[in-house]
XYZ file of C-alpha atoms in Angstrom:
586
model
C 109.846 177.305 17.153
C 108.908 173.973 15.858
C 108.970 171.258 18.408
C 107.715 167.558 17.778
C 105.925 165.688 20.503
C 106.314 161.773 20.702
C 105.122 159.153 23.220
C 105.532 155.748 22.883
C 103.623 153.942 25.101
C 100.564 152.083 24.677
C 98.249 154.108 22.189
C 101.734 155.604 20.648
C 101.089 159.122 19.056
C 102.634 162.615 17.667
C 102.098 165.746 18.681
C 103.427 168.834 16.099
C 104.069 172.468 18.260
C 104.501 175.643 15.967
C 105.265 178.930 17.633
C 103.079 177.325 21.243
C 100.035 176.235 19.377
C 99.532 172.666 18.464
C 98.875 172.007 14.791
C 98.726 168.577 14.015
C 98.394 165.364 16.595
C 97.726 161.737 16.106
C 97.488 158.280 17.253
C 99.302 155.337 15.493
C 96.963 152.991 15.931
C 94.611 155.337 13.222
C 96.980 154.322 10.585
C 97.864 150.925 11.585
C 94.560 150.084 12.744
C 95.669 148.192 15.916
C 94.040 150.062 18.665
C 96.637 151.208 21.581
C 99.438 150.311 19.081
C 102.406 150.765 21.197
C 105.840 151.449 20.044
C 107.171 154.196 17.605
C 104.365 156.160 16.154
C 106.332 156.528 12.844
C 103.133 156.906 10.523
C 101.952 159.344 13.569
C 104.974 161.334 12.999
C 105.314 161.348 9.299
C 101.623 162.689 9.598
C 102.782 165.416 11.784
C 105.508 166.536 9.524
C 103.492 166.294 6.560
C 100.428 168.504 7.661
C 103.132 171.250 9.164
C 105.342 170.878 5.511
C 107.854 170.449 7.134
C 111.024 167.652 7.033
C 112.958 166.459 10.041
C 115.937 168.318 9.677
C 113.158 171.626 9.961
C 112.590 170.979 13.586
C 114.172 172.900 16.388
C 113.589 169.992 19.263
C 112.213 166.542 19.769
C 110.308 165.828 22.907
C 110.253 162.465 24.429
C 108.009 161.144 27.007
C 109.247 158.861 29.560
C 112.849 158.498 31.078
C 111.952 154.989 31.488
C 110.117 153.122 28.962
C 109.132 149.127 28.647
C 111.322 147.439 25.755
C 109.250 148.187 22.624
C 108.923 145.321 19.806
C 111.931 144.020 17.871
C 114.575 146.237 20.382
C 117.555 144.779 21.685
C 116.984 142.541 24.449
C 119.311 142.928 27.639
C 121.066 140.099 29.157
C 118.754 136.874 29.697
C 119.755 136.790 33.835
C 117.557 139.877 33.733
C 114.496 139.151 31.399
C 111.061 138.589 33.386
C 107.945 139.554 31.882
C 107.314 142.970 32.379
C 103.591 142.596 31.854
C 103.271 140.037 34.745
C 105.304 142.246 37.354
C 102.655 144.462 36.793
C 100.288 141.277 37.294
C 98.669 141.506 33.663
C 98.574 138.504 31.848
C 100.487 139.072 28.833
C 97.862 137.232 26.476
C 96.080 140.238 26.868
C 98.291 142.610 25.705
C 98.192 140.675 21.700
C 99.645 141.205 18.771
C 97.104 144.253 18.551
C 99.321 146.196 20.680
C 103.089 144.539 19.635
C 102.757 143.162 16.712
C 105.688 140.790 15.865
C 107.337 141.437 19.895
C 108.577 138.077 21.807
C 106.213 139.603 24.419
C 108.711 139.374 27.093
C 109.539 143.052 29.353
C 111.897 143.420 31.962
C 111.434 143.592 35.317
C 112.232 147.584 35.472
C 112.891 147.854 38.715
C 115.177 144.866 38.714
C 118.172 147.024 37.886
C 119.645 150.664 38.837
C 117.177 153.161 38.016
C 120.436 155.251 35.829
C 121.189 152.098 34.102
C 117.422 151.039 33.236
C 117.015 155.388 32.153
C 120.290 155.214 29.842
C 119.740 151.840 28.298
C 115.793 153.472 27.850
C 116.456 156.005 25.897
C 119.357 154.970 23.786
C 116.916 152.003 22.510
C 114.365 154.617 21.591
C 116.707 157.167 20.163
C 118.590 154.337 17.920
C 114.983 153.545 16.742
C 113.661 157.477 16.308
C 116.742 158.890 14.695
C 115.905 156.055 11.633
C 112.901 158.233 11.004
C 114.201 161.368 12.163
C 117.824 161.339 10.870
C 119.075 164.667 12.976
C 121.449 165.761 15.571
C 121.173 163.690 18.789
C 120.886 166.804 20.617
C 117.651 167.752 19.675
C 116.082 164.942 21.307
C 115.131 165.179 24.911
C 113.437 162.704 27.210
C 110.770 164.018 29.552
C 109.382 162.103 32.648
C 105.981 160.425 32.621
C 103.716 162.542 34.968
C 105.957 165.987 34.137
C 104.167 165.522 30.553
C 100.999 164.791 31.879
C 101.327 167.870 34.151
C 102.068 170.181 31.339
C 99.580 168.686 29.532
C 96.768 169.575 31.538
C 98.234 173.190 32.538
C 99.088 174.521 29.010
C 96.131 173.092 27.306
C 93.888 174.799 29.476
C 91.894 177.774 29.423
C 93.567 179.459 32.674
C 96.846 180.854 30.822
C 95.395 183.279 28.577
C 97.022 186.439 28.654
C 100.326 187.442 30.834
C 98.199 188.487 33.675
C 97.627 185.181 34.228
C 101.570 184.477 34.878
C 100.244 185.523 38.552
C 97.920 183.065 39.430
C 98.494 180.074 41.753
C 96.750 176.573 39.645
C 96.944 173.415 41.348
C 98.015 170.769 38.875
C 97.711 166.758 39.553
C 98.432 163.985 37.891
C 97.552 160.231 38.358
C 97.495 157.055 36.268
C 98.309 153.324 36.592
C 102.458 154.258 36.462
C 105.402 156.177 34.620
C 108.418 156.765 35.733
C 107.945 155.103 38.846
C 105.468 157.748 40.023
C 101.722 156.828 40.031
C 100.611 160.583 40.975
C 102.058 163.848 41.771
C 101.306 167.349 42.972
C 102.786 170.213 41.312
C 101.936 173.778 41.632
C 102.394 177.298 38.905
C 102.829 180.339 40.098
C 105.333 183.093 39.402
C 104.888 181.410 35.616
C 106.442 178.119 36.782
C 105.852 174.752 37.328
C 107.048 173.150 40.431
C 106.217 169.322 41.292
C 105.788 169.436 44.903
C 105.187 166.057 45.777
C 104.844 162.366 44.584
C 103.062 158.705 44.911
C 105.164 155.821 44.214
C 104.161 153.755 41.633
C 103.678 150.761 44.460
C 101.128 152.574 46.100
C 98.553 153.347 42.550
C 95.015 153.700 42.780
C 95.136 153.295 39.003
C 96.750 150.108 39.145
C 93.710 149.070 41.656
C 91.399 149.995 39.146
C 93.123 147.937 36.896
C 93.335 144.897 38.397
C 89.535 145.202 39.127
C 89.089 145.767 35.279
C 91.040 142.159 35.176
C 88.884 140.453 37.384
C 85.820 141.173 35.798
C 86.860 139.345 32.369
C 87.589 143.210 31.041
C 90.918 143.922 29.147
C 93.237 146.313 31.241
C 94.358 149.694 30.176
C 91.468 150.100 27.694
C 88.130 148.653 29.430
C 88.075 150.662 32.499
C 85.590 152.865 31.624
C 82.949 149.804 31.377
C 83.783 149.239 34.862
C 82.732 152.886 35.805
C 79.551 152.311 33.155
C 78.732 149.351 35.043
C 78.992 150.390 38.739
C 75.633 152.686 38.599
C 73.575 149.178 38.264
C 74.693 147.456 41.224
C 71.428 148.379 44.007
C 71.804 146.323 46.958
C 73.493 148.871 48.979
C 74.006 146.460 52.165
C 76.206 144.350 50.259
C 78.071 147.172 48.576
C 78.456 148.202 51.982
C 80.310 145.378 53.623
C 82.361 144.898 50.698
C 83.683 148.460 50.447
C 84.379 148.154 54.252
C 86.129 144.860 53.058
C 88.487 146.406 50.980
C 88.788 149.563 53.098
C 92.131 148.295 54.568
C 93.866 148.226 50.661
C 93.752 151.757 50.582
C 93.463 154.889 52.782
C 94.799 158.020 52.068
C 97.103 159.686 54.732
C 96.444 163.635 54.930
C 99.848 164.124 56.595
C 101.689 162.454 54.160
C 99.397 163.359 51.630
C 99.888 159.696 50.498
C 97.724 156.592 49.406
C 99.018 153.626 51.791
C 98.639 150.543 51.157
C 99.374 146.950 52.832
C 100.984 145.260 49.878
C 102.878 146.761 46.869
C 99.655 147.319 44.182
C 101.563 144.778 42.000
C 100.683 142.164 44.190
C 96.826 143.300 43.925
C 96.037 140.421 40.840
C 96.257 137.835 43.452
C 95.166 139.246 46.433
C 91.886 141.056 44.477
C 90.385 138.155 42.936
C 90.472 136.701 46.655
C 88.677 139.486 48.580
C 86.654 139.840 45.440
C 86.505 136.841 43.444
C 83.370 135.848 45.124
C 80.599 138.858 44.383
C 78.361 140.208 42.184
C 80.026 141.566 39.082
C 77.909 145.384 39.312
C 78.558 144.967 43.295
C 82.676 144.777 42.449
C 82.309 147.440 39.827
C 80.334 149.701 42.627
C 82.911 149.494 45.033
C 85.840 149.933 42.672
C 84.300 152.840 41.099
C 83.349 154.452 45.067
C 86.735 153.275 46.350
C 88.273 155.401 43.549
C 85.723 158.496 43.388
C 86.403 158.772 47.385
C 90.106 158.706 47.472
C 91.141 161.257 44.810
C 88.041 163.650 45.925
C 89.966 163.246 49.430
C 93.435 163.828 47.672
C 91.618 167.080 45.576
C 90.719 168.306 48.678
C 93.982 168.561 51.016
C 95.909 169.528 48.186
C 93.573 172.706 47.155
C 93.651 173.272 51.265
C 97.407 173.082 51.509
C 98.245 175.127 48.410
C 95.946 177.704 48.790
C 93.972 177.670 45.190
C 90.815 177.219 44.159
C 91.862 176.500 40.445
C 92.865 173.111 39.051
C 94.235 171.129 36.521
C 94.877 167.127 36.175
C 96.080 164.950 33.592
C 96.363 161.125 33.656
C 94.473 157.853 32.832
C 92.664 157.857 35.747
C 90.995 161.198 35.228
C 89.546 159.527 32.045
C 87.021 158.548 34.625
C 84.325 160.600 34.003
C 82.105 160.126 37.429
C 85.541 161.144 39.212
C 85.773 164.215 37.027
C 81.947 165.113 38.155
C 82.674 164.797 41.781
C 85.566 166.874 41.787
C 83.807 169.595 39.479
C 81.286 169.696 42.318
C 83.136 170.396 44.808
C 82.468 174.106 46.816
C 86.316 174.017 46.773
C 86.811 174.453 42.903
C 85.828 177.566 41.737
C 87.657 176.398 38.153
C 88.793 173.190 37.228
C 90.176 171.299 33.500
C 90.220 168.123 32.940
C 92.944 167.317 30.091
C 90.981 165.626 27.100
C 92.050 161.847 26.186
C 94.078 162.224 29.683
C 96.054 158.901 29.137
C 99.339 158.435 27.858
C 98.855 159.763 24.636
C 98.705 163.635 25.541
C 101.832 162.884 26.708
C 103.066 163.768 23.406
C 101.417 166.779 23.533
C 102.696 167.830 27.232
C 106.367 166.643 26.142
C 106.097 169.433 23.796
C 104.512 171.968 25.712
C 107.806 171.016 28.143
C 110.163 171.711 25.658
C 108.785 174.681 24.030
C 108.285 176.346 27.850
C 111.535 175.774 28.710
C 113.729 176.989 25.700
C 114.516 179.945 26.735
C 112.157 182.134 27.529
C 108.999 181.643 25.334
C 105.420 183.101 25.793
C 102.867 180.501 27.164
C 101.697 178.066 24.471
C 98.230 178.695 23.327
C 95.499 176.272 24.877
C 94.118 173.545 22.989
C 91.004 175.084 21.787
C 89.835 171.864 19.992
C 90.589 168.418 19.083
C 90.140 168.447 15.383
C 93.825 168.070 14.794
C 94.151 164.714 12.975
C 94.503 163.995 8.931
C 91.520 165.147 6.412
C 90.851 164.483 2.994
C 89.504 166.537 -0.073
C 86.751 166.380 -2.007
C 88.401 165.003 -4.527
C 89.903 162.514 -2.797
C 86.488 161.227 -1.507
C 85.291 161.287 -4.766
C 87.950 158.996 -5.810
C 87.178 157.069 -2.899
C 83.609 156.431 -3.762
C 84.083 155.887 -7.967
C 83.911 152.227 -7.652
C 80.407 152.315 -5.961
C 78.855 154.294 -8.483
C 77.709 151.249 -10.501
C 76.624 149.158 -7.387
C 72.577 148.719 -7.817
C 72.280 148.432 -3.912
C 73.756 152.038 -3.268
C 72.667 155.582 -3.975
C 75.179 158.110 -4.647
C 74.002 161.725 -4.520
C 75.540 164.934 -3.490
C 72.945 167.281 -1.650
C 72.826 171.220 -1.478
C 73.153 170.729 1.746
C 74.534 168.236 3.021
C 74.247 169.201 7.102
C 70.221 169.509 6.538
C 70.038 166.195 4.472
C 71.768 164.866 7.779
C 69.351 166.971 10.247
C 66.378 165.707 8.048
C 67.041 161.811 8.146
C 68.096 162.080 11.991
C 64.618 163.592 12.494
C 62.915 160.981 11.022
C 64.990 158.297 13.088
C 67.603 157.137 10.532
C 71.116 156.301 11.968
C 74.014 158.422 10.325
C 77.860 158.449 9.988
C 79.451 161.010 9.317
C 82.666 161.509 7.747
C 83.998 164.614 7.327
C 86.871 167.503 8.454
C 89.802 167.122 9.911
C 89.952 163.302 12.085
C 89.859 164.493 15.853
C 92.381 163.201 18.237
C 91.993 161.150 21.522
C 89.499 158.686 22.761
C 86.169 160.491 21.857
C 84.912 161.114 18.278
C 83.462 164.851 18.514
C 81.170 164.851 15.082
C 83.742 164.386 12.110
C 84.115 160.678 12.675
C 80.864 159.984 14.488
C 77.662 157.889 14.288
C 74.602 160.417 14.487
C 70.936 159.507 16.044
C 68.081 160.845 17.119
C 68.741 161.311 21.144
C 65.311 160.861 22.550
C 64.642 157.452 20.993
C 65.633 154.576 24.014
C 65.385 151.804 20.896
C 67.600 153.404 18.692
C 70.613 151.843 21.529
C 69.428 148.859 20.732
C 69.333 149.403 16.934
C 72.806 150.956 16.825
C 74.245 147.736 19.059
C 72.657 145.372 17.159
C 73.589 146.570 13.876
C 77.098 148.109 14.019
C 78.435 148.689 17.539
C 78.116 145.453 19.352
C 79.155 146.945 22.755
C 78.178 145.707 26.532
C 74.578 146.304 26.971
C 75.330 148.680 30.378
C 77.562 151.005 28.555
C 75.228 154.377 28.049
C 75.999 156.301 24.449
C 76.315 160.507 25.076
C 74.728 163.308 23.246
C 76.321 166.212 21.670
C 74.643 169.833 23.236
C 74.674 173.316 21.533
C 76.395 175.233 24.432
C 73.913 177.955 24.504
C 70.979 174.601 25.185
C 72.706 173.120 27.498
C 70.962 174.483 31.010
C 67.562 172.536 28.963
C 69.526 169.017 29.440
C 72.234 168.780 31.689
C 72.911 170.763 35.523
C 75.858 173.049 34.788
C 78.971 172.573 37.602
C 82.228 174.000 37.371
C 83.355 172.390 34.566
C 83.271 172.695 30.814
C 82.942 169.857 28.384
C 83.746 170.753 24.940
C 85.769 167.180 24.959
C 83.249 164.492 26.484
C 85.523 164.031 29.437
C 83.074 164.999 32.735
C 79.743 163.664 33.467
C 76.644 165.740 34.660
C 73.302 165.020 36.344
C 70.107 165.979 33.293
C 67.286 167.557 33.893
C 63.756 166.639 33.513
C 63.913 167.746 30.118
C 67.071 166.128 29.542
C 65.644 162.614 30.497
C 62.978 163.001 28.331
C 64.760 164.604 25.430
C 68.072 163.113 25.617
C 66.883 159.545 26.878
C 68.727 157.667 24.419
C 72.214 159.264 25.115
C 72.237 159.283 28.902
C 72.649 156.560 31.848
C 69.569 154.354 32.336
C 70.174 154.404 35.745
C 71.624 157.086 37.587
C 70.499 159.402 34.633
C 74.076 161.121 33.823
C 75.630 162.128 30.622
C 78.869 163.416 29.199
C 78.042 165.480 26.661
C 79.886 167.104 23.978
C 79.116 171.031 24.420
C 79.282 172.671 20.876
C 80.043 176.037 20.229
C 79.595 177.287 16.625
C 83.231 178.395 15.907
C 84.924 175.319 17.238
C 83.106 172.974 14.173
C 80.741 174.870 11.940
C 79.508 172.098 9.583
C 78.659 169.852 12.765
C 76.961 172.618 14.397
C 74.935 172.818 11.411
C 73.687 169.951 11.773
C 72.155 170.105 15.072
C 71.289 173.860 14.639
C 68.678 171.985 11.614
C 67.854 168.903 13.341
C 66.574 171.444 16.226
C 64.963 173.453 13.774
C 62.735 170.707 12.781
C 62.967 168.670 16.471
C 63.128 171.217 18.768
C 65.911 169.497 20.237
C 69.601 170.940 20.386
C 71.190 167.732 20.441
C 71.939 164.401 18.967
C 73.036 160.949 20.399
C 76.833 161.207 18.904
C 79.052 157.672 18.742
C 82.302 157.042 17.663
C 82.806 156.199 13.873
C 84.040 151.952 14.452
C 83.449 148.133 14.380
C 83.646 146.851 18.432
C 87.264 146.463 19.379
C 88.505 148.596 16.376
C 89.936 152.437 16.233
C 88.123 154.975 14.930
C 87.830 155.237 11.308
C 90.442 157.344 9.686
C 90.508 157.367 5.868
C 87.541 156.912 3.603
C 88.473 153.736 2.893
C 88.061 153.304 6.722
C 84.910 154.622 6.936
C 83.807 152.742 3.653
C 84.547 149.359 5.218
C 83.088 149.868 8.474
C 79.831 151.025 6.151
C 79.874 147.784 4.106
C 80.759 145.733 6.807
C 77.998 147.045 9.207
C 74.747 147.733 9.469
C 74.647 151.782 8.800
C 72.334 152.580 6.099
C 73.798 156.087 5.708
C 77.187 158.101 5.341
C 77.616 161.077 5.011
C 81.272 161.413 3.579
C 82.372 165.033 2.824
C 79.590 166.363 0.538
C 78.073 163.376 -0.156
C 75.348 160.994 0.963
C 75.952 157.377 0.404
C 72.686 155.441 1.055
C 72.176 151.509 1.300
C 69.152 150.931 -0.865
């Protein structure tokens, strides 16, 4: 069964399922080169089609994500009585969403919940279908629309480890989801067992902890729905624990969590926060507002984890969602003596949803076998050899470059990362999600603290608090990090290091409350990559190295060697390692 995945919401991608095993996802924005392109992935989905060879009319089903979706740029508008900014309802200026993210839109949304929730879900959908069936000219009724958190719930259950073999049909898995909104749900609680899902319970969207987060993300001059995670990077540096005090008692009242109702309450709908934040807030330390976001947050879903695994009896978990992209959530809950197992979906925002949506559909057609779990990441376009080569012709007569093609190519990398060069490297299939996981990555040695500095300076430009992570050889890993509950093939959960790990790892760890997320690397999952640490610890003794996504600041992650060609010329890499060749900067 062949079943193609689509979301479009803000980072818009595809998702390709073949007989329960996903074979090709990406996000638009790698093509366009807008990051968190919203809108109809259609380069995303020709992608798809292309690496399964296959042409629309060859798919069984098209999965949908979302009932109820924001107008998307250059879509009918409905009648003007109705038009508000959508954008502002949700009290986010809508200079910050620019053309980056709807290119050529009016930038004016509706007020969704100004109309009947049937009417807003019909008119949804028909706009998106008009749209989908101009690049996927086939029957309407292989098109269904899936709600928000449903897709973020299967998601996080079928890409997991826990459904392995039929036996596992039997267990009871806690699944929960949470993010800013979707579908007028900002979290739910659903439960498998007996080989179903069931969603047991749900958070309005007027009651979001994600929205809180975001507003806080506002406040502190950060854009919303892809900054957040500076927030969390900042919190760690605010010290004056007095004053973090009072102002987390401050904002106590905003949000408490109600065990009975299993419920976040709140005074005021959480689209009023933009005004009333800035007032309780508006005042303090930056790192102090950070601090008490980031603790506001970390205490109510570990409260939420809690009665849920109590009430449902399970000790195994799932969760999907943007705000599990947290990391220092992810830690607390994978510390918890009440999770014996837990997953945390990879790139948890909206665009797995393309990838639950088709999980969704391929579950419930008929009666299929479990989808396989996503074993990796590594699921985006690659290029040839010869395609590279023809990539890098024109810089064969440039005096400033050297061209050569090594032996070896992973120990040429392990050998100038030893001596305390800065690499890219460019090679494999692109991976998908948020986190480049060593095929479109910029490579250092981990232990030097001034290589941060170096790599800022000359080619990232990010904020000066946000820490850079390491990528661990899975059989190393007790050296650097303290092992929880949780794996982290996928960057997504922090850990506490070890002594070793401080000194070792310095460079690719939080200066101050010493945590990492580290990419754990198992052999199978990307042999050349492996490689290359396997020789850099050969001649370090280290069985890591400080790993960075492959980008200018504010710009996707390369996709195409002309991508990563650009980025090289434009920056200041010296080296790039680009399928089986070494392009140096004389």
């Amino acid at each position: 069964m062949r079943v193609l995945g689509i979301t479009t919401n803000h980072n818009a991608s595809a998702a390709l399922l073949i007989n329960g095993k996903v074979v090709a996802c990406a996000s638009e924005e790698r093509f366009t080169r807008r990051k968190n392109q919203t809108g109809i992935p259609k380069a995303a989905i020709n992608f798809c089609l292309s690496e399964g060879k296959l042409l629309p009319r060859d798919l069984d089903r098209i999965a949908v994500a979302d009932l109820l979706s924001a107008p998307l740029p250059g879509e009918a508008e409905l009648p003007q009585s109705n038009l508000l900014s959508w954008l502002t309802k949700v009290a986010v200026a809508v200079e910050e969403f620019s053309e980056t993210r709807f290119p050529s839109s009016r930038k004016l949304f509706y007020a969704l919940e100004s109309l009947p929730l049937g009417m807003l879900r019909l008119n949804s959908q028909n706009r998106r279908l008009k749209n989908l069936l101009k690049i996927l000219p086939v029957e309407k009724n292989r098109f269904k629309f899936i709600d928000h958190h449903t897709c973020h719930a299967y998601a996080a259950l079928f890409a997991s480890p826990f459904l392995k073999d039929m036996a596992a049909k039997k267990k009871r898995i806690l699944i929960l989801t949470a993010d800013g909104a979707g579908d007028r749900k900002s979290a739910t609680v659903s439960l498998y067992r007996n080989g179903r899902i069931s969603e047991k319970h749900s958070i309005d969207s007027q009651q979001s902890l994600g929205f809180f987060y975001l507003h806080v993300t506002k406040l502190l001059g950060m854009k919303p729905i892809e900054d957040e995670h500076k927030v969390m990077g900042l919190a760690p540096y605010a010290t004056d624990k007095l004053k973090i005090t009072a102002l987390y008692n401050k904002l106590a009242h905003l949000i408490q969590f109600d065990e009975f109702t299993n419920t976040w309450k709140m005074p005021v709908n959480t689209y009023l926060f933009a005004s009333l934040i800035p007032k309780l807030m508006g005042s303090q330390r930056f790192d102090h507002v950070a601090a008490v976001a980031q603790r506001l947050t970390e205490d109510h879903i570990v409260r939420w984890v809690k009665r849920n695994l109590t009430k449902w009896k399970t000790r195994t978990l799932a969760v999907g969602g943007g705000v599990f992209a947290n990391v220092k959530v992810n830690q607390k809950i994978a510390s918890l003596p009440q999770v014996n197992n837990v997953f945390f979906m990879p790139s948890p925002g909206d665009e797995t949803n393309a990838i639950g949506a088709a999980y969704f559909l391929f579950v419930n057609t008929k009666k299929r076998p479990h989808p396989r779990p996503l074993a990796h990441l590594y699921l985006g376009p690659s290029w040839s050899e010869s395609q590279i080569a023809l990539a890098l012709s024109p810089m064969r007569t440039r005096k400033n470059l050297r061209l050569r093609r090594p032996k070896n190519i992973a120990a040429e990398v392990a050998r100038l990362l030893a001596d305390g060069a800065v690499v890219a490297r460019f090679a494999g299939r692109m991976e998908f999600g948020a986190r480049a996981l060593g095929n479109r990555s910029i490579l250092a040695h981990p232990k030097h603290r001034e290589v941060v500095e170096r790599i800022n300076t000359a080619i990232k430009n990010r904020d000066f608090w946000m820490p850079f992570a390491p990528t661990i050889i899975r059989k190393y890993a007790g050296r650097y990090i303290r092992l929880h509950k949780a794996d982290s093939p996928f960057m997504n959960v922090a850990f506490q290091t070890t002594q070793v790990g401080q000194r070792d790892v310095a460079a690719a760890i939080h200066p101050y409350d010493k945590t990492t997320r580290p990419q754990l690397l198992d052999e199978d999952v990307n042999p050349s990559y492996y490689a290359v640490i396997e020789e850099f610890r050969r001649l370090t003794g280290i069985a890591a190295v400080l790993n960075t996504s492959f980008n200018l600041h504010g710009e996707p992650i390369v996709a195409s060697p002309a991508d990563a060609l650009r980025v090289f010329f434009r920056s200041g890499l010296r080296h790039l390692a680009i399928g089986g060749w070494l392009v140096s900067k004389r």
